[in-house]
Every structure is written in C-alpha cells, then in structure tokens.
Short mmCIF file of N, CA and C in Angstrom, two decimals:
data_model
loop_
_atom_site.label_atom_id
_atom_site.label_comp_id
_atom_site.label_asym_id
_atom_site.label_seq_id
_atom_site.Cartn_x
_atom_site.Cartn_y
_atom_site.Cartn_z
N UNK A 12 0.85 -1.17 0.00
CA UNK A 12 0.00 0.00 0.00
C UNK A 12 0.89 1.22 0.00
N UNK A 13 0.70 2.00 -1.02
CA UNK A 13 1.85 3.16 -1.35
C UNK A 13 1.33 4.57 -0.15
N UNK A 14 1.88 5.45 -0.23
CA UNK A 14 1.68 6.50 0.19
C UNK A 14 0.56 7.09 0.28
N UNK A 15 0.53 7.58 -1.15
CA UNK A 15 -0.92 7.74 -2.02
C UNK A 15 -2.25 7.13 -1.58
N UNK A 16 -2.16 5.74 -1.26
CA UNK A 16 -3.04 5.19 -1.35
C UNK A 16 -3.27 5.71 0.29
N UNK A 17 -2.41 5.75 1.29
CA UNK A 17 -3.04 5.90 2.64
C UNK A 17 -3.72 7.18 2.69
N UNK A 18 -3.10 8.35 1.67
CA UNK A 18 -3.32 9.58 2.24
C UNK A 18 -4.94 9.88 1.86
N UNK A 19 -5.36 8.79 0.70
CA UNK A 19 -6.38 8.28 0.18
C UNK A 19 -7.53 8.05 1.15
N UNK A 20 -7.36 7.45 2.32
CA UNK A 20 -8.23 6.95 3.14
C UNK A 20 -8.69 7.86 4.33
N UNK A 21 -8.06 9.21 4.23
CA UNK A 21 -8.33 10.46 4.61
C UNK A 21 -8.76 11.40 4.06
N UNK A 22 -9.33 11.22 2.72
CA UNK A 22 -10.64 12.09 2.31
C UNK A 22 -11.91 11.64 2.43
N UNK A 23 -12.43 12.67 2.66
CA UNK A 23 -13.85 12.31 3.47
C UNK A 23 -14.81 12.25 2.24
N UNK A 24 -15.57 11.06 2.31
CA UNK A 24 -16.85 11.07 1.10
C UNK A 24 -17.97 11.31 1.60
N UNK A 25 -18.95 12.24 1.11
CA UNK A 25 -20.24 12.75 1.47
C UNK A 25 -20.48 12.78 2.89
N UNK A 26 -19.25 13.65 3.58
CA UNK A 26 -18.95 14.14 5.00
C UNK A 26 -18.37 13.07 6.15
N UNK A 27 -18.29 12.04 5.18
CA UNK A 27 -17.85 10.58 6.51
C UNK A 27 -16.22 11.09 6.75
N UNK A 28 -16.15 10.66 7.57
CA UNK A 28 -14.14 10.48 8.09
C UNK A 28 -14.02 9.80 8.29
N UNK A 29 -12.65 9.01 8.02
CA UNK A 29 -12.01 7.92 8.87
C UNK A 29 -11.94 7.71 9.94
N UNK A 30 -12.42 6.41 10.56
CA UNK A 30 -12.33 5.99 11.85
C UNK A 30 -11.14 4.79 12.65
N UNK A 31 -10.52 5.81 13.30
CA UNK A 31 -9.06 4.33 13.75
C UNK A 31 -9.28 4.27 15.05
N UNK A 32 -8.71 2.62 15.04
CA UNK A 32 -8.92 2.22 16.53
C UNK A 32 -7.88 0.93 16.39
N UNK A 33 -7.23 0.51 17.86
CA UNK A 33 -6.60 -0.21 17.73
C UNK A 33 -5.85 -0.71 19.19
N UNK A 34 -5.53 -1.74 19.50
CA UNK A 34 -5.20 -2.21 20.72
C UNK A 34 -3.62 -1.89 21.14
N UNK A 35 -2.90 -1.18 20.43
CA UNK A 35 -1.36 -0.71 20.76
C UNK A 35 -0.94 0.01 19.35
N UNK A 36 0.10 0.70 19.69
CA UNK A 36 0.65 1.48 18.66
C UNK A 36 1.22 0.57 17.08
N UNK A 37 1.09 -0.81 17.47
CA UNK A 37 1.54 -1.86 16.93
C UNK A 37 0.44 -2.58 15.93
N UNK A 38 -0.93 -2.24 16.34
CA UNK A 38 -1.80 -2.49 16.21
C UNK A 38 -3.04 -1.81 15.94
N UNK A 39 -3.04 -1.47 14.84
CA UNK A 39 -3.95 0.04 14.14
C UNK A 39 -5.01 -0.61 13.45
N UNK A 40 -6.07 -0.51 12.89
CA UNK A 40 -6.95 -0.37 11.89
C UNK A 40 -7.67 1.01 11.88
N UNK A 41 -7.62 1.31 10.51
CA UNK A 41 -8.02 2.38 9.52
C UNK A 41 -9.00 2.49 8.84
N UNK A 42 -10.38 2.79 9.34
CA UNK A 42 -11.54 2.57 8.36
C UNK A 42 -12.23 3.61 7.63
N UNK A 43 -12.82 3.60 6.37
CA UNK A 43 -13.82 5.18 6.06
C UNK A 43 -14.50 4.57 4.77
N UNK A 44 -14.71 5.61 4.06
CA UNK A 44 -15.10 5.51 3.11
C UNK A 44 -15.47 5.19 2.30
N UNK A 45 -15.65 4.12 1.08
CA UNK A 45 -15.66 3.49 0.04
C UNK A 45 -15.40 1.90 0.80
N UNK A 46 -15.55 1.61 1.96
CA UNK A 46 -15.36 0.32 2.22
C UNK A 46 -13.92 0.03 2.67
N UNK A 47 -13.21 1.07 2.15
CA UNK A 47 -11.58 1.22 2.82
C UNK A 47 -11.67 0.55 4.51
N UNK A 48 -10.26 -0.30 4.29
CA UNK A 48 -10.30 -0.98 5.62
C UNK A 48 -8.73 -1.47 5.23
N UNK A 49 -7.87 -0.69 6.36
CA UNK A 49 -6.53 -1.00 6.27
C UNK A 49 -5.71 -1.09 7.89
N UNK A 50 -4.95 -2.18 7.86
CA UNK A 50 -4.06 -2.30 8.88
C UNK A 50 -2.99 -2.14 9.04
N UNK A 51 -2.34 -1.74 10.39
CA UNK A 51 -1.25 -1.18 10.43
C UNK A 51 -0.38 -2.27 11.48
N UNK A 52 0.59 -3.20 11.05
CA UNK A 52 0.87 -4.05 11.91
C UNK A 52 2.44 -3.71 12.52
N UNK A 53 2.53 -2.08 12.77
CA UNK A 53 3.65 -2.18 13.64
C UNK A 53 4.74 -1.70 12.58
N UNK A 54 4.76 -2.22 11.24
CA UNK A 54 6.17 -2.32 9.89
C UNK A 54 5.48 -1.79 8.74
N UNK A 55 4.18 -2.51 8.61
CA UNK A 55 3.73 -2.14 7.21
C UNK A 55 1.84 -2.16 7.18
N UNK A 56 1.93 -1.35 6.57
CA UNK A 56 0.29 -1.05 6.02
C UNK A 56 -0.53 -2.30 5.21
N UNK A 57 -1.51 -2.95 5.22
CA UNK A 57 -1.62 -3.92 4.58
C UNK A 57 -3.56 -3.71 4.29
N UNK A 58 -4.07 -3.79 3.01
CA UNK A 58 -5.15 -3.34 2.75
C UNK A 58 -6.29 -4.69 2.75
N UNK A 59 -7.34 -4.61 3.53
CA UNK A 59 -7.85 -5.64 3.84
C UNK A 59 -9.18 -5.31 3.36
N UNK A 60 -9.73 -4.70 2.84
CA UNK A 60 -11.44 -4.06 1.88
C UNK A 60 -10.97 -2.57 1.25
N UNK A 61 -11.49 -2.70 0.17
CA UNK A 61 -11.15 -1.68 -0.76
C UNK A 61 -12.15 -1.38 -1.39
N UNK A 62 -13.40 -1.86 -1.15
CA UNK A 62 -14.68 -1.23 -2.01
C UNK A 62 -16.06 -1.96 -0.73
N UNK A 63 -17.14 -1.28 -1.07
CA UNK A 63 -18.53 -1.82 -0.24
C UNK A 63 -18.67 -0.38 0.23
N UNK A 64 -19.76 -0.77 1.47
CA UNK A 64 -20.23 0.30 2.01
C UNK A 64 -19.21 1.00 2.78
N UNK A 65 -19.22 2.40 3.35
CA UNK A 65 -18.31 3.08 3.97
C UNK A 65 -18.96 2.36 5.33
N UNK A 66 -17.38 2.19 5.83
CA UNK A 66 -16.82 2.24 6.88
C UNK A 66 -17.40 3.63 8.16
N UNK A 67 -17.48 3.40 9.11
CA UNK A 67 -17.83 5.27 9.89
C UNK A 67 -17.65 4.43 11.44
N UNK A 68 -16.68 3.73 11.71
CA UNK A 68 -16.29 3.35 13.39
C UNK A 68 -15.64 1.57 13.45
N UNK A 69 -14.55 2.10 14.20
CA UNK A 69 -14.21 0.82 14.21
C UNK A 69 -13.20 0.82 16.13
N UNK A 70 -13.10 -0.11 16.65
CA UNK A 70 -12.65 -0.72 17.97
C UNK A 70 -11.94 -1.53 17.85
N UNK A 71 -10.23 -1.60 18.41
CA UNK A 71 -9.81 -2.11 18.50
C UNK A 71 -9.32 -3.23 19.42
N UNK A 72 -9.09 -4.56 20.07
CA UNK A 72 -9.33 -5.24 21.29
C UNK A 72 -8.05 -6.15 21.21
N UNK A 73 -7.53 -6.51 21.94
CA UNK A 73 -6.75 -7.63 21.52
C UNK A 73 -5.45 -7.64 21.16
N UNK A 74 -4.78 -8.85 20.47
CA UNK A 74 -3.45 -8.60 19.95
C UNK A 74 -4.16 -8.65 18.03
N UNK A 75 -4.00 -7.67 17.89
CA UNK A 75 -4.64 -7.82 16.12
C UNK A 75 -5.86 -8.22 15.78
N UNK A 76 -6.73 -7.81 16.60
CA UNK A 76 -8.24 -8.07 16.29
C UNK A 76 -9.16 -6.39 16.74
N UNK A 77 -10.09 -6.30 15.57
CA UNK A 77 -10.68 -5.15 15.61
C UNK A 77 -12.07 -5.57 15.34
N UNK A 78 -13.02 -4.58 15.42
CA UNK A 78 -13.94 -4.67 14.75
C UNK A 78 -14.68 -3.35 14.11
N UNK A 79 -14.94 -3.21 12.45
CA UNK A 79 -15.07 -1.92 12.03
C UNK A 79 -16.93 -2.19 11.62
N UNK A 80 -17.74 -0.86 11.68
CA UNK A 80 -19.42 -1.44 11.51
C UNK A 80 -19.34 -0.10 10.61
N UNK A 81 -20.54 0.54 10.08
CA UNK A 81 -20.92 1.21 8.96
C UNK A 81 -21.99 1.09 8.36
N UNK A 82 -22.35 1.61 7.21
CA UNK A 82 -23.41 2.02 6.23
C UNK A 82 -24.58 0.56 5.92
N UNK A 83 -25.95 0.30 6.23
CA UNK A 83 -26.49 -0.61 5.59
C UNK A 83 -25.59 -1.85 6.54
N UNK A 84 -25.69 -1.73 7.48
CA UNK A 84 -25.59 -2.48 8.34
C UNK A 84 -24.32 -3.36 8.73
N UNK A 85 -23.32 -2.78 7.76
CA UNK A 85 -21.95 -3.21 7.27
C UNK A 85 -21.29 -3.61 8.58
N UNK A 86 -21.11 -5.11 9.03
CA UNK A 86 -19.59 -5.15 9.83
C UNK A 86 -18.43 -6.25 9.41
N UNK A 87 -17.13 -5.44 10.13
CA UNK A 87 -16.21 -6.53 9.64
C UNK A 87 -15.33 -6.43 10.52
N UNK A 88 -14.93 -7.94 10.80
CA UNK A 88 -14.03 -8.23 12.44
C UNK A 88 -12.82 -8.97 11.47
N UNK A 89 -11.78 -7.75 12.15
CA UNK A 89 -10.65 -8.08 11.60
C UNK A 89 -9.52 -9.21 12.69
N UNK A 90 -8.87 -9.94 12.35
CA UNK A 90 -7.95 -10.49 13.59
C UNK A 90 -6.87 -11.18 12.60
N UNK A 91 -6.01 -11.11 13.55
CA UNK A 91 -4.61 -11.11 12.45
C UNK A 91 -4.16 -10.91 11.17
N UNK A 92 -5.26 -9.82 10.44
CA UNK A 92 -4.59 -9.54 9.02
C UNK A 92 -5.45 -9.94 8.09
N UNK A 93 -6.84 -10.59 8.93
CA UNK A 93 -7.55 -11.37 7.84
C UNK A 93 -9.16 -10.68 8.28
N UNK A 94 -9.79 -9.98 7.27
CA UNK A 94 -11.09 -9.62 7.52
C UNK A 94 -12.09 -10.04 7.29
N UNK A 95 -12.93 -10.57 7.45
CA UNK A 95 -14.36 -10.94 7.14
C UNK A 95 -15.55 -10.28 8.06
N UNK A 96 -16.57 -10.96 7.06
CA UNK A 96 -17.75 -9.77 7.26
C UNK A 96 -18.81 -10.35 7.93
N UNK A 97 -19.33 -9.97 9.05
CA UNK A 97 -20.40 -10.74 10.47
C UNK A 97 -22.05 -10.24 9.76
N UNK A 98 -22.34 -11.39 9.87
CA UNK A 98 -24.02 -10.45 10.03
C UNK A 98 -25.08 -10.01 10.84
N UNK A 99 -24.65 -8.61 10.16
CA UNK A 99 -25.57 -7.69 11.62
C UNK A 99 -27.02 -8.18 11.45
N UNK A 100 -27.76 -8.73 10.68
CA UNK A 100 -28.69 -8.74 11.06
C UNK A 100 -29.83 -7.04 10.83
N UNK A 101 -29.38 -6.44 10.22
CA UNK A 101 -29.99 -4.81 9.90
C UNK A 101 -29.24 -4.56 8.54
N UNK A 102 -30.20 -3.40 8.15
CA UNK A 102 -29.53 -2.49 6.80
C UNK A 102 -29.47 -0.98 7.66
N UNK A 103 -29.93 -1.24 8.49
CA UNK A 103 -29.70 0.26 9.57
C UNK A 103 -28.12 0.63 9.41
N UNK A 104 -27.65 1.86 9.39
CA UNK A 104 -26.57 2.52 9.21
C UNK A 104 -26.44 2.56 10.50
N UNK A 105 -24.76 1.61 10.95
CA UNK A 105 -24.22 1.33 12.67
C UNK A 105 -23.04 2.73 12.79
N UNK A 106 -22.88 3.30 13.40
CA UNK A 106 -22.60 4.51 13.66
C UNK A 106 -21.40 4.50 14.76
N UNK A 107 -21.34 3.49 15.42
CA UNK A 107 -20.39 3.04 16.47
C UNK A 107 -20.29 1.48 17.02
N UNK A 108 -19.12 1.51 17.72
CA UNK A 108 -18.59 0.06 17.81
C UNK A 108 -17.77 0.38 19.11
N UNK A 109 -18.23 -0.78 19.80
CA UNK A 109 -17.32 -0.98 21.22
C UNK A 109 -16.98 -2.56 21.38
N UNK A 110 -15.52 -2.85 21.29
CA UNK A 110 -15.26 -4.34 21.64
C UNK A 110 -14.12 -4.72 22.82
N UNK A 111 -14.87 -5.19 23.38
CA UNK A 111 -14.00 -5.89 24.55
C UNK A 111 -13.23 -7.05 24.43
N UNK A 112 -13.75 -8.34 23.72
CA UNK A 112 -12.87 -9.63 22.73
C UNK A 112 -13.87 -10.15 21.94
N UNK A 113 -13.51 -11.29 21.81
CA UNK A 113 -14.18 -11.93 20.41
C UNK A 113 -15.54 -12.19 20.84
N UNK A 114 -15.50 -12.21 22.25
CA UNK A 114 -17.11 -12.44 23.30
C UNK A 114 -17.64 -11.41 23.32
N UNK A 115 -17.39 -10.24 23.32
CA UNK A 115 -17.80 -9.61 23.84
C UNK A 115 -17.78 -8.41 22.60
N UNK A 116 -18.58 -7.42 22.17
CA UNK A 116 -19.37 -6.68 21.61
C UNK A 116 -20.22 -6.10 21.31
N UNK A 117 -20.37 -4.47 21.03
CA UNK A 117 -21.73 -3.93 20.84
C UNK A 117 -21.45 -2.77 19.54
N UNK A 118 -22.41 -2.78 19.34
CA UNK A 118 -22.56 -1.79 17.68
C UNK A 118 -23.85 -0.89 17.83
N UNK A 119 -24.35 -0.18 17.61
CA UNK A 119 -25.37 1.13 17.68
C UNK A 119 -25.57 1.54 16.51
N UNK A 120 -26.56 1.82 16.02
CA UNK A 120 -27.25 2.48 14.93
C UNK A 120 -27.84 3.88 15.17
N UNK A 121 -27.82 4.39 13.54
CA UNK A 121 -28.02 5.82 13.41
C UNK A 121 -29.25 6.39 14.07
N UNK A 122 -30.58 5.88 14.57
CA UNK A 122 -31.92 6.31 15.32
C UNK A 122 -31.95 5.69 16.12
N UNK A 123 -32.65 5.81 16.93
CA UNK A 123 -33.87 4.69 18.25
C UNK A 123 -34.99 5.50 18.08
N UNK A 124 -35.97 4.57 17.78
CA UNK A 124 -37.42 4.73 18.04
C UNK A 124 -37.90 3.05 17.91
N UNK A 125 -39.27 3.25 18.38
CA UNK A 125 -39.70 1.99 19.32
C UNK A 125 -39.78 0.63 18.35
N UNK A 126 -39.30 0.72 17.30
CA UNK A 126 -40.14 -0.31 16.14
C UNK A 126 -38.82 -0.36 15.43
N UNK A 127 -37.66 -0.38 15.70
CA UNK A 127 -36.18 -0.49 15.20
C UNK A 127 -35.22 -0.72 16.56
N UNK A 128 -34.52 -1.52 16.32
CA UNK A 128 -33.60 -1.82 17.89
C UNK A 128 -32.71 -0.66 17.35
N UNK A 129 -31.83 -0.19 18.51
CA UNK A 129 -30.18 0.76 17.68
C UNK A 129 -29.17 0.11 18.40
N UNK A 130 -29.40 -0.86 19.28
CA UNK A 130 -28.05 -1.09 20.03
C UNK A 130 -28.03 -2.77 19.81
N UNK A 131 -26.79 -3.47 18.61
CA UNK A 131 -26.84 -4.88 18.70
C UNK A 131 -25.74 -5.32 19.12
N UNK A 132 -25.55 -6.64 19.90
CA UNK A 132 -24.52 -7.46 20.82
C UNK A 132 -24.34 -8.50 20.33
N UNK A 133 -22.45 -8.57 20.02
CA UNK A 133 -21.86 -10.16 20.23
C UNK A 133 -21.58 -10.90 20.94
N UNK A 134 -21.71 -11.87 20.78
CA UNK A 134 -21.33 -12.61 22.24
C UNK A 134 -20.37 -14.20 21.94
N UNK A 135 -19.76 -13.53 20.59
CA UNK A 135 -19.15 -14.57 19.70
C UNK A 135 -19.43 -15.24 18.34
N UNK A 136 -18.95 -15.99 17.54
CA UNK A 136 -19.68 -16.05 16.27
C UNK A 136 -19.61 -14.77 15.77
N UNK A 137 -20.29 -15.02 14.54
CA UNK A 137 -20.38 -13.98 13.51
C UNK A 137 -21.75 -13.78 13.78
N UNK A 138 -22.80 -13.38 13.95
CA UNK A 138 -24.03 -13.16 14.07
C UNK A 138 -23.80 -12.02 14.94
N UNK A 139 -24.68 -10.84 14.80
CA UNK A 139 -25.00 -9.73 16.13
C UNK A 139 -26.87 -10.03 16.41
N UNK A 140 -27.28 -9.77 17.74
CA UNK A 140 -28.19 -9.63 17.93
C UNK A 140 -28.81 -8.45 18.40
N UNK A 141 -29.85 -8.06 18.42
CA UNK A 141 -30.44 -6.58 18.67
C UNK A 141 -30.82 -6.58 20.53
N UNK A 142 -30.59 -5.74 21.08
CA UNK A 142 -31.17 -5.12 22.28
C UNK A 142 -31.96 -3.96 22.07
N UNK A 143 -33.51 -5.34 22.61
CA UNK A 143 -34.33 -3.90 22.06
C UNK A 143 -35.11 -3.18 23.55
N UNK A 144 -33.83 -3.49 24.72
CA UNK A 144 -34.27 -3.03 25.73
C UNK A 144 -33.21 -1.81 26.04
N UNK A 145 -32.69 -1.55 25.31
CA UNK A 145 -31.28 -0.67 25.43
C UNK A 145 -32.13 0.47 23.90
N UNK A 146 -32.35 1.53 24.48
CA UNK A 146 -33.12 2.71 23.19
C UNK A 146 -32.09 3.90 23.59
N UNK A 147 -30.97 3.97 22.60
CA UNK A 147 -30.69 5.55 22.68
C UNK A 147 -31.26 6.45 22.16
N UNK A 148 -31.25 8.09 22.77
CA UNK A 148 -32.19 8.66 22.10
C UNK A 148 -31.85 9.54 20.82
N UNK A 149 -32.65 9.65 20.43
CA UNK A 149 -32.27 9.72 18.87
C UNK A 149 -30.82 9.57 18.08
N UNK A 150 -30.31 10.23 17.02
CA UNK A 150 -28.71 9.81 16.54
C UNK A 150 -27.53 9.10 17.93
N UNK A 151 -27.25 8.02 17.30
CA UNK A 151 -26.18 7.59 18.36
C UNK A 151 -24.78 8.19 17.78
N UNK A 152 -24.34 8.73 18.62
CA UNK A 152 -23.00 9.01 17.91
C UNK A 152 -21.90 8.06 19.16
N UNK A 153 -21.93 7.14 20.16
CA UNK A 153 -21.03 6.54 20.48
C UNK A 153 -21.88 5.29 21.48
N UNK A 154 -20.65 4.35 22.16
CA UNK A 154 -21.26 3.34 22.55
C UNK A 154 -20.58 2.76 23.06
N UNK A 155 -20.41 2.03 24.99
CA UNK A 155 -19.37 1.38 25.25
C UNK A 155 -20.05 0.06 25.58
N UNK A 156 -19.30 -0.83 25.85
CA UNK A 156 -19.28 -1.92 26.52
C UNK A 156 -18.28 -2.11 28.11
N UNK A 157 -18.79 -2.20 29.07
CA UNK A 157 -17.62 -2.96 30.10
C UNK A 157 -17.73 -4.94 30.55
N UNK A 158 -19.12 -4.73 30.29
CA UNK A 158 -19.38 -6.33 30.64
C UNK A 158 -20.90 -6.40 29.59
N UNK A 159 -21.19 -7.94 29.45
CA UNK A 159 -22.54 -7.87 28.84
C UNK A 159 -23.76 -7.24 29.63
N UNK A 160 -23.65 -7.00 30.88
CA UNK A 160 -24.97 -6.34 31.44
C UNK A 160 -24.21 -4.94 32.09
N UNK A 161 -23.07 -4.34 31.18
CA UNK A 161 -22.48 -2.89 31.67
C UNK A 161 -22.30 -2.42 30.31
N UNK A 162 -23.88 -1.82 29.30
CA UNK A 162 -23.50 -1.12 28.27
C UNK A 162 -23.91 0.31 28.44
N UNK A 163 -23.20 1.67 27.90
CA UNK A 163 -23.35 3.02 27.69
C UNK A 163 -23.78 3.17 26.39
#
C-alpha cells in the first residue's frame, strides 16, 4: 500500500471520516469511506477491503483483532490480518462500535425509536443480535461496553 493510497483513506466522502482504533501502537486499523479498511501491523500497512459500504467506526481489542461497523448495516471483524464480514442482522446505518474480545461486543445504529432496535450485541460467532431493551435517544454518535450487562 503506497503513500498515495493511505493519504487516500483520509478524504472524506459525502462528510464521513475515517475511523481508527486499535489495541497498541503496533496495532492500528483504519476505516472510512468506500469500504476502505486498512491495517497497520507495527512495519507495514496492509489493505484488507477496498470497495462496499463506507466504513464510519471501528474498535480495537486484543493482539490484532478489531472490529469496524458502517453504512447498511456493514460489519467486519478483523484479527490477524484477515477480515471478514459478520451479520448484523440490519440495513440500519451502525454509527459506532465498542469491543472488549471476540465475546464480547456492541454496535449502535443511526436512530432509536420503538419499532427499530439501535443497540446490537456479540457474544461470539459472527451473528450480532439486537437489544431492544437498550433505546438511545435519537442519533447515536457513540457506545461502550464494560461487561454484557455494563452497556453506555
């Protein structure tokens, strides 16, 4: 991944920005835009999605494991260099991401109102499920996890 291409993943498309997160200085992921999804392992940049929905939040946990969510319900849990894509279960646009390990996860969507969940939980696997007892109020713009029954 050249220069170019990183400085690339810092223009913003139809107002989104890149979102980084990562478990040590060693250990980066880079998400935005156009599906852009790149890692930083400490030596070298290495490009792991390059097209799909934009990217808009990603959490880093672990030794090389992240997890980035986005547009139309987009997520993708990265761990050692290798990305694949979980199903959220929504086309709702996820707006934030909080991960504690591969058990443990939560993702938030762009509304809450009573007839749409906004806050969904991993608890391992690739599948997320919805908490539709957890309603933020209107736009979520963030979201933590400390334990499965300690979410913000």
């Amino acid at each position: 991944l050249g220069e170019s291409e990183i400085r690339r993943i810092d223009m913003s498309d139809e107002g989104l920005r890149p979102a980084i997160g990562g478990s040590s200085a060693t250990e980066i992921v880079m998400a935005g835009p156009g599906g852009r999804l790149v890692r930083w392992n400490g030596t070298q940049m290495q490009a792991l999605s390059t097209s799909g929905s934009d990217f808009v939040a990603v959490s880093g946990y672990g030794t090389g494991s992240a997890i980035a969510v986005g547009m139309n319900g987009r997520i993708m849990r990265v761990r050692n260099g290798v990305a694949t894509t979980e199903n959220s279960g929504t086309a709702m646009n996820l707006r934030a991401v909080d991960a504690r390990s591969d058990n443990l996860a939560v993702a938030a969507g762009a509304t809450g109102s009573s007839t749409s969940p906004t806050v969904f939980v991993n608890s391992g696997g690739a599948s997320w499920s919805p908490l539709p007892q957890v309603r933020p109020f209107g736009k979520v713009g963030g979201v933590a996890v400390r334990a499965a029954n300690d979410i913000y």
